[in-house]
Amino acid sequence: MAQDDKTPLFNWRVREQLLSRRILVLDGNLDDDNGTVLMTQLLTLAAEDSEAGISLWIHSLGGSVPAMLAIRDVMRLIPCDVSTLALGLACSAGQFLLSAGTKGKRYALPHARILMHQGSAGIGGHAPEVEVQADDLRYTVKTVVGLIAEDTGQDFDRIYEDSLHDRWFSATQAQEYGFIDRIVDSFGQVIPQRQRVGISK
């Protein structure tokens, strides 16, 4: 009888190997658990070395808005540059974190795809509850759209209109729009540079 469950190949041993090279990975959906892990890893790596860069590799269909906002807050808080890389898909929250990387260090692989949209609200309940939820949704949308506009250099109104419906970008289109700075064409672009120890000439 076939088993649906399988041992994940991208396990904690692999993640620890990447962490030792200051590489973090958002794979799959962003939720409260893996969002908290990414936040604490960013803070820990920054505490260990405040000058060395950190890389965040993204292959994600999106997920939690509170988690993505908190991760961006941490990325802005720490003194380290945070390079971002779209591996295959960077959708919704993945797109948000991709464009939130350090300017000049936001990358995508040549055939990566990026999706921007506002996401779903899931509003329901009695009228007063719906009104409160609607107010919170408006605040969240305004916040997220404003941050994407800040990170991409686009006008707020353009981001708002473009995000009303699913909008897909190729790597080239993502670069033109301002989600990324470069399309990867060399290995050195995606691996954090280690700090050199010793006396430099």
Short mmCIF file of N, CA, C and O in Angstrom, two decimals, residues 21-122:
data_model
loop_
_atom_site.label_atom_id
_atom_site.label_comp_id
_atom_site.label_asym_id
_atom_site.label_seq_id
_atom_site.Cartn_x
_atom_site.Cartn_y
_atom_site.Cartn_z
N ARG A 21 26.21 28.98 6.73
CA ARG A 21 26.71 29.86 5.67
C ARG A 21 25.90 31.15 5.60
O ARG A 21 26.01 31.90 4.62
N ARG A 22 25.07 31.39 6.61
CA ARG A 22 24.23 32.59 6.72
C ARG A 22 23.19 32.66 5.61
O ARG A 22 22.87 33.74 5.09
N ILE A 23 22.66 31.49 5.24
CA ILE A 23 21.61 31.39 4.24
C ILE A 23 20.34 30.86 4.90
O ILE A 23 20.36 29.79 5.51
N LEU A 24 19.25 31.61 4.77
CA LEU A 24 17.95 31.19 5.28
C LEU A 24 17.05 30.89 4.09
O LEU A 24 17.21 31.47 3.01
N VAL A 25 16.10 29.98 4.28
CA VAL A 25 15.23 29.57 3.18
C VAL A 25 13.77 29.62 3.61
O VAL A 25 13.40 29.07 4.64
N LEU A 26 12.97 30.33 2.82
CA LEU A 26 11.51 30.25 2.95
C LEU A 26 11.02 29.35 1.84
O LEU A 26 11.02 29.73 0.67
N ASP A 27 10.64 28.13 2.21
CA ASP A 27 10.12 27.18 1.23
C ASP A 27 8.69 26.83 1.62
O ASP A 27 8.38 26.64 2.79
N GLY A 28 7.81 26.77 0.66
CA GLY A 28 6.42 26.48 0.96
C GLY A 28 5.72 27.71 1.53
O GLY A 28 6.17 28.84 1.39
N ASN A 29 4.58 27.46 2.18
CA ASN A 29 3.78 28.56 2.71
C ASN A 29 4.43 29.18 3.94
O ASN A 29 5.01 28.48 4.78
N LEU A 30 4.32 30.50 4.05
CA LEU A 30 4.78 31.21 5.24
C LEU A 30 3.68 31.15 6.28
O LEU A 30 2.53 31.54 6.02
N ASP A 31 4.01 30.64 7.47
CA ASP A 31 3.03 30.61 8.56
C ASP A 31 3.68 31.14 9.83
O ASP A 31 4.83 31.59 9.82
N ASP A 32 2.94 31.10 10.94
CA ASP A 32 3.48 31.65 12.19
C ASP A 32 4.72 30.91 12.65
O ASP A 32 5.65 31.52 13.19
N ASP A 33 4.76 29.60 12.44
CA ASP A 33 5.89 28.80 12.91
C ASP A 33 7.17 29.10 12.13
O ASP A 33 8.19 29.48 12.71
N ASN A 34 7.13 28.91 10.80
CA ASN A 34 8.37 29.15 10.06
C ASN A 34 8.70 30.63 9.98
O ASN A 34 9.85 31.02 9.84
N GLY A 35 7.67 31.50 10.13
CA GLY A 35 7.94 32.93 10.20
C GLY A 35 8.73 33.28 11.45
O GLY A 35 9.69 34.07 11.39
N THR A 36 8.36 32.69 12.58
CA THR A 36 9.09 32.92 13.82
C THR A 36 10.51 32.39 13.73
O THR A 36 11.46 33.02 14.20
N VAL A 37 10.66 31.23 13.09
CA VAL A 37 12.01 30.67 12.90
C VAL A 37 12.87 31.63 12.10
O VAL A 37 14.02 31.92 12.47
N LEU A 38 12.34 32.15 10.99
CA LEU A 38 13.12 33.07 10.16
C LEU A 38 13.49 34.34 10.92
O LEU A 38 14.62 34.83 10.83
N MET A 39 12.55 34.88 11.69
CA MET A 39 12.84 36.08 12.48
C MET A 39 13.95 35.84 13.49
O MET A 39 14.88 36.65 13.61
N THR A 40 13.85 34.75 14.22
CA THR A 40 14.85 34.47 15.25
C THR A 40 16.21 34.14 14.62
O THR A 40 17.26 34.49 15.17
N GLN A 41 16.20 33.49 13.46
CA GLN A 41 17.47 33.22 12.78
C GLN A 41 18.13 34.51 12.30
O GLN A 41 19.35 34.67 12.42
N LEU A 42 17.35 35.44 11.77
CA LEU A 42 17.90 36.73 11.36
C LEU A 42 18.53 37.45 12.53
O LEU A 42 19.65 37.97 12.44
N LEU A 43 17.82 37.49 13.65
CA LEU A 43 18.33 38.17 14.84
C LEU A 43 19.57 37.49 15.38
O LEU A 43 20.54 38.15 15.79
N THR A 44 19.57 36.15 15.38
CA THR A 44 20.72 35.40 15.90
C THR A 44 21.95 35.62 15.04
O THR A 44 23.05 35.86 15.55
N LEU A 45 21.79 35.55 13.71
CA LEU A 45 22.92 35.75 12.82
C LEU A 45 23.46 37.17 12.94
O LEU A 45 24.68 37.39 12.90
N ALA A 46 22.57 38.15 13.10
CA ALA A 46 23.01 39.54 13.26
C ALA A 46 23.77 39.73 14.56
O ALA A 46 24.74 40.48 14.63
N ALA A 47 23.33 39.02 15.61
CA ALA A 47 24.03 39.11 16.90
C ALA A 47 25.41 38.46 16.83
O ALA A 47 26.35 38.93 17.47
N GLU A 48 25.53 37.40 16.04
CA GLU A 48 26.82 36.71 15.90
C GLU A 48 27.82 37.55 15.12
O GLU A 48 29.01 37.57 15.42
N ASP A 49 27.34 38.23 14.08
CA ASP A 49 28.22 39.06 13.25
C ASP A 49 27.36 40.16 12.62
O ASP A 49 26.53 39.89 11.74
N SER A 50 27.53 41.38 13.09
CA SER A 50 26.68 42.49 12.66
C SER A 50 27.09 43.06 11.31
O SER A 50 26.39 43.92 10.77
N GLU A 51 28.22 42.59 10.76
CA GLU A 51 28.71 43.14 9.49
C GLU A 51 28.53 42.19 8.32
O GLU A 51 28.38 42.64 7.17
N ALA A 52 28.55 40.90 8.56
CA ALA A 52 28.43 39.93 7.47
C ALA A 52 26.99 39.90 6.95
O ALA A 52 26.04 40.02 7.71
N GLY A 53 26.85 39.72 5.65
CA GLY A 53 25.53 39.68 5.04
C GLY A 53 24.80 38.38 5.32
O GLY A 53 25.38 37.37 5.73
N ILE A 54 23.49 38.44 5.11
CA ILE A 54 22.61 37.28 5.26
C ILE A 54 21.83 37.14 3.95
O ILE A 54 21.45 38.14 3.34
N SER A 55 21.61 35.90 3.52
CA SER A 55 20.81 35.65 2.32
C SER A 55 19.50 34.98 2.69
O SER A 55 19.48 34.08 3.53
N LEU A 56 18.41 35.44 2.08
CA LEU A 56 17.10 34.80 2.23
C LEU A 56 16.68 34.28 0.86
O LEU A 56 16.42 35.07 -0.05
N TRP A 57 16.64 32.95 0.73
CA TRP A 57 16.22 32.32 -0.52
C TRP A 57 14.74 31.99 -0.42
O TRP A 57 14.28 31.45 0.60
N ILE A 58 14.00 32.28 -1.48
CA ILE A 58 12.54 32.20 -1.44
C ILE A 58 12.01 31.29 -2.54
O ILE A 58 12.32 31.49 -3.72
N HIS A 59 11.23 30.31 -2.15
CA HIS A 59 10.45 29.49 -3.07
C HIS A 59 9.13 29.24 -2.36
O HIS A 59 8.98 28.27 -1.62
N SER A 60 8.16 30.15 -2.56
CA SER A 60 6.98 30.15 -1.69
C SER A 60 5.75 30.64 -2.44
O SER A 60 5.82 31.55 -3.27
N LEU A 61 4.62 30.03 -2.08
CA LEU A 61 3.32 30.45 -2.62
C LEU A 61 2.69 31.56 -1.78
O LEU A 61 1.58 32.00 -2.07
N GLY A 62 3.38 32.01 -0.74
CA GLY A 62 2.84 33.10 0.09
C GLY A 62 2.43 32.60 1.46
O GLY A 62 2.88 31.56 1.91
N GLY A 63 1.57 33.39 2.11
CA GLY A 63 1.10 32.97 3.43
C GLY A 63 0.76 34.13 4.34
O GLY A 63 0.16 35.13 3.92
N SER A 64 1.18 34.03 5.59
CA SER A 64 0.76 34.92 6.67
C SER A 64 1.22 36.36 6.48
O SER A 64 2.43 36.63 6.37
N VAL A 65 0.27 37.29 6.49
CA VAL A 65 0.60 38.72 6.39
C VAL A 65 1.30 39.21 7.66
O VAL A 65 2.32 39.90 7.58
N PRO A 66 0.79 38.88 8.87
CA PRO A 66 1.51 39.32 10.08
C PRO A 66 2.95 38.80 10.12
O PRO A 66 3.87 39.53 10.51
N ALA A 67 3.17 37.57 9.67
CA ALA A 67 4.53 37.01 9.68
C ALA A 67 5.43 37.75 8.69
O ALA A 67 6.57 38.07 9.00
N MET A 68 4.91 38.04 7.51
CA MET A 68 5.76 38.71 6.50
C MET A 68 6.09 40.13 6.94
O MET A 68 7.21 40.61 6.73
N LEU A 69 5.13 40.82 7.57
CA LEU A 69 5.40 42.17 8.07
C LEU A 69 6.43 42.14 9.19
O LEU A 69 7.32 43.00 9.25
N ALA A 70 6.32 41.15 10.06
CA ALA A 70 7.28 41.04 11.17
C ALA A 70 8.68 40.72 10.65
O ALA A 70 9.67 41.27 11.15
N ILE A 71 8.78 39.85 9.65
CA ILE A 71 10.09 39.52 9.08
C ILE A 71 10.69 40.77 8.44
O ILE A 71 11.88 41.05 8.60
N ARG A 72 9.89 41.54 7.73
CA ARG A 72 10.41 42.78 7.13
C ARG A 72 10.89 43.73 8.21
O ARG A 72 11.93 44.39 8.07
N ASP A 73 10.14 43.84 9.30
CA ASP A 73 10.57 44.69 10.42
C ASP A 73 11.94 44.27 10.94
O ASP A 73 12.81 45.11 11.21
N VAL A 74 12.14 42.95 11.08
CA VAL A 74 13.42 42.45 11.57
C VAL A 74 14.52 42.72 10.54
O VAL A 74 15.64 43.12 10.90
N MET A 75 14.22 42.55 9.26
CA MET A 75 15.20 42.83 8.21
C MET A 75 15.66 44.28 8.27
O MET A 75 16.82 44.60 8.01
N ARG A 76 14.74 45.19 8.60
CA ARG A 76 15.09 46.61 8.71
C ARG A 76 15.79 46.93 10.03
O ARG A 76 16.56 47.88 10.11
N LEU A 77 15.53 46.13 11.04
CA LEU A 77 16.09 46.37 12.37
C LEU A 77 17.56 45.99 12.46
O LEU A 77 18.36 46.72 13.05
N ILE A 78 17.91 44.86 11.89
CA ILE A 78 19.28 44.36 12.05
C ILE A 78 20.25 45.17 11.19
O ILE A 78 19.86 45.72 10.15
N PRO A 79 21.52 45.25 11.59
CA PRO A 79 22.50 46.03 10.83
C PRO A 79 23.02 45.34 9.58
O PRO A 79 23.64 45.98 8.73
N CYS A 80 22.78 44.05 9.45
CA CYS A 80 23.30 43.29 8.31
C CYS A 80 22.50 43.58 7.04
O CYS A 80 21.29 43.79 7.09
N ASP A 81 23.19 43.55 5.90
CA ASP A 81 22.49 43.52 4.62
C ASP A 81 21.80 42.17 4.48
O ASP A 81 22.36 41.13 4.86
N VAL A 82 20.57 42.18 3.96
CA VAL A 82 19.85 40.94 3.71
C VAL A 82 19.57 40.84 2.22
O VAL A 82 18.75 41.58 1.66
N SER A 83 20.30 39.95 1.57
CA SER A 83 20.10 39.69 0.15
C SER A 83 18.94 38.72 -0.01
O SER A 83 18.80 37.77 0.76
N THR A 84 18.09 38.96 -1.02
CA THR A 84 16.96 38.06 -1.27
C THR A 84 17.09 37.45 -2.66
O THR A 84 17.62 38.08 -3.58
N LEU A 85 16.57 36.23 -2.79
CA LEU A 85 16.67 35.50 -4.06
C LEU A 85 15.39 34.72 -4.30
O LEU A 85 14.99 33.90 -3.45
N ALA A 86 14.74 34.96 -5.44
CA ALA A 86 13.61 34.14 -5.86
C ALA A 86 14.14 32.93 -6.61
O ALA A 86 14.78 33.07 -7.65
N LEU A 87 13.89 31.75 -6.05
CA LEU A 87 14.39 30.52 -6.68
C LEU A 87 13.47 30.07 -7.81
O LEU A 87 13.89 29.96 -8.95
N GLY A 88 12.22 29.78 -7.49
CA GLY A 88 11.27 29.32 -8.50
C GLY A 88 10.03 30.17 -8.50
O GLY A 88 9.65 30.76 -9.51
N LEU A 89 9.38 30.25 -7.32
CA LEU A 89 8.18 31.06 -7.15
C LEU A 89 8.36 32.00 -5.96
O LEU A 89 8.86 31.60 -4.91
N ALA A 90 7.93 33.24 -6.14
CA ALA A 90 7.85 34.19 -5.03
C ALA A 90 6.49 34.86 -5.14
O ALA A 90 6.32 35.84 -5.87
N CYS A 91 5.50 34.27 -4.47
CA CYS A 91 4.11 34.72 -4.60
C CYS A 91 3.65 35.44 -3.34
O CYS A 91 3.96 35.00 -2.23
N SER A 92 2.92 36.53 -3.53
CA SER A 92 2.27 37.22 -2.43
C SER A 92 3.26 37.59 -1.33
O SER A 92 4.09 38.46 -1.51
N ALA A 93 3.22 36.90 -0.18
CA ALA A 93 4.17 37.18 0.89
C ALA A 93 5.61 36.93 0.42
O ALA A 93 6.54 37.61 0.86
N GLY A 94 5.80 35.96 -0.47
CA GLY A 94 7.12 35.71 -1.02
C GLY A 94 7.61 36.89 -1.84
O GLY A 94 8.77 37.28 -1.76
N GLN A 95 6.70 37.47 -2.65
CA GLN A 95 7.05 38.67 -3.42
C GLN A 95 7.38 39.83 -2.49
O GLN A 95 8.33 40.57 -2.72
N PHE A 96 6.58 39.98 -1.43
CA PHE A 96 6.78 41.07 -0.47
C PHE A 96 8.17 40.99 0.16
O PHE A 96 8.88 42.00 0.25
N LEU A 97 8.57 39.81 0.58
CA LEU A 97 9.88 39.65 1.21
C LEU A 97 11.01 39.75 0.20
O LEU A 97 12.09 40.26 0.51
N LEU A 98 10.77 39.29 -1.03
CA LEU A 98 11.77 39.42 -2.09
C LEU A 98 12.13 40.88 -2.31
O LEU A 98 13.30 41.25 -2.33
N SER A 99 11.12 41.73 -2.46
CA SER A 99 11.37 43.14 -2.74
C SER A 99 11.82 43.91 -1.50
O SER A 99 12.32 45.03 -1.61
N ALA A 100 11.67 43.31 -0.31
CA ALA A 100 12.07 43.96 0.94
C ALA A 100 13.56 43.80 1.24
O ALA A 100 14.06 44.36 2.21
N GLY A 101 14.27 43.05 0.40
CA GLY A 101 15.69 42.86 0.62
C GLY A 101 16.47 44.16 0.47
O GLY A 101 15.95 45.19 0.03
N THR A 102 17.74 44.11 0.84
CA THR A 102 18.61 45.27 0.73
C THR A 102 18.72 45.71 -0.72
O THR A 102 18.99 44.89 -1.60
N LYS A 103 18.50 47.00 -0.96
CA LYS A 103 18.56 47.53 -2.33
C LYS A 103 19.93 47.21 -2.94
O LYS A 103 20.96 47.36 -2.31
N GLY A 104 19.87 46.75 -4.19
CA GLY A 104 21.08 46.35 -4.89
C GLY A 104 21.42 44.88 -4.71
O GLY A 104 22.28 44.35 -5.40
N LYS A 105 20.70 44.20 -3.77
CA LYS A 105 21.01 42.80 -3.47
C LYS A 105 19.76 41.92 -3.51
O LYS A 105 19.62 40.96 -2.77
N ARG A 106 18.85 42.28 -4.40
CA ARG A 106 17.61 41.50 -4.58
C ARG A 106 17.68 40.82 -5.95
O ARG A 106 17.81 41.49 -6.97
N TYR A 107 17.60 39.49 -5.94
CA TYR A 107 17.87 38.71 -7.14
C TYR A 107 16.73 37.75 -7.46
O TYR A 107 15.91 37.42 -6.60
N ALA A 108 16.73 37.28 -8.71
CA ALA A 108 15.85 36.18 -9.11
C ALA A 108 16.60 35.31 -10.10
O ALA A 108 17.41 35.82 -10.89
N LEU A 109 16.37 34.02 -10.05
CA LEU A 109 16.89 33.14 -11.09
C LEU A 109 16.17 33.46 -12.41
O LEU A 109 15.05 33.98 -12.39
N PRO A 110 16.80 33.16 -13.54
CA PRO A 110 16.25 33.60 -14.83
C PRO A 110 14.81 33.18 -15.10
O PRO A 110 14.06 33.92 -15.74
N HIS A 111 14.40 32.00 -14.62
CA HIS A 111 13.06 31.53 -14.91
C HIS A 111 12.14 31.56 -13.69
O HIS A 111 11.09 30.90 -13.67
N ALA A 112 12.51 32.31 -12.68
CA ALA A 112 11.64 32.49 -11.52
C ALA A 112 10.39 33.26 -11.93
O ALA A 112 10.41 34.05 -12.88
N ARG A 113 9.32 33.03 -11.19
CA ARG A 113 8.07 33.75 -11.43
C ARG A 113 7.66 34.44 -10.14
O ARG A 113 7.77 33.87 -9.05
N ILE A 114 7.17 35.66 -10.28
CA ILE A 114 6.79 36.47 -9.12
C ILE A 114 5.32 36.84 -9.27
O ILE A 114 4.88 37.25 -10.35
N LEU A 115 4.56 36.71 -8.18
CA LEU A 115 3.13 37.03 -8.19
C LEU A 115 2.83 38.08 -7.13
O LEU A 115 3.20 37.93 -5.96
N MET A 116 2.15 39.15 -7.56
CA MET A 116 1.68 40.16 -6.61
C MET A 116 0.16 40.17 -6.59
O MET A 116 -0.48 40.21 -7.64
N HIS A 117 -0.40 40.12 -5.40
CA HIS A 117 -1.83 40.33 -5.23
C HIS A 117 -2.10 40.69 -3.78
O HIS A 117 -1.23 40.60 -2.93
N GLN A 118 -3.32 41.15 -3.51
CA GLN A 118 -3.65 41.61 -2.17
C GLN A 118 -4.06 40.48 -1.24
O GLN A 118 -4.13 40.68 -0.03
N GLY A 119 -4.36 39.31 -1.76
CA GLY A 119 -4.76 38.20 -0.90
C GLY A 119 -6.22 38.26 -0.54
O GLY A 119 -6.95 39.18 -0.92
N SER A 120 -6.68 37.28 0.22
CA SER A 120 -8.09 37.20 0.60
C SER A 120 -8.27 37.62 2.05
O SER A 120 -7.36 37.55 2.86
N ALA A 121 -9.50 38.06 2.35
CA ALA A 121 -9.77 38.63 3.67
C ALA A 121 -10.38 37.63 4.64
O ALA A 121 -10.03 37.59 5.81
N GLY A 122 -11.33 36.81 4.16
CA GLY A 122 -12.01 35.88 5.05
C GLY A 122 -12.88 36.56 6.09
O GLY A 122 -12.98 36.14 7.23
#
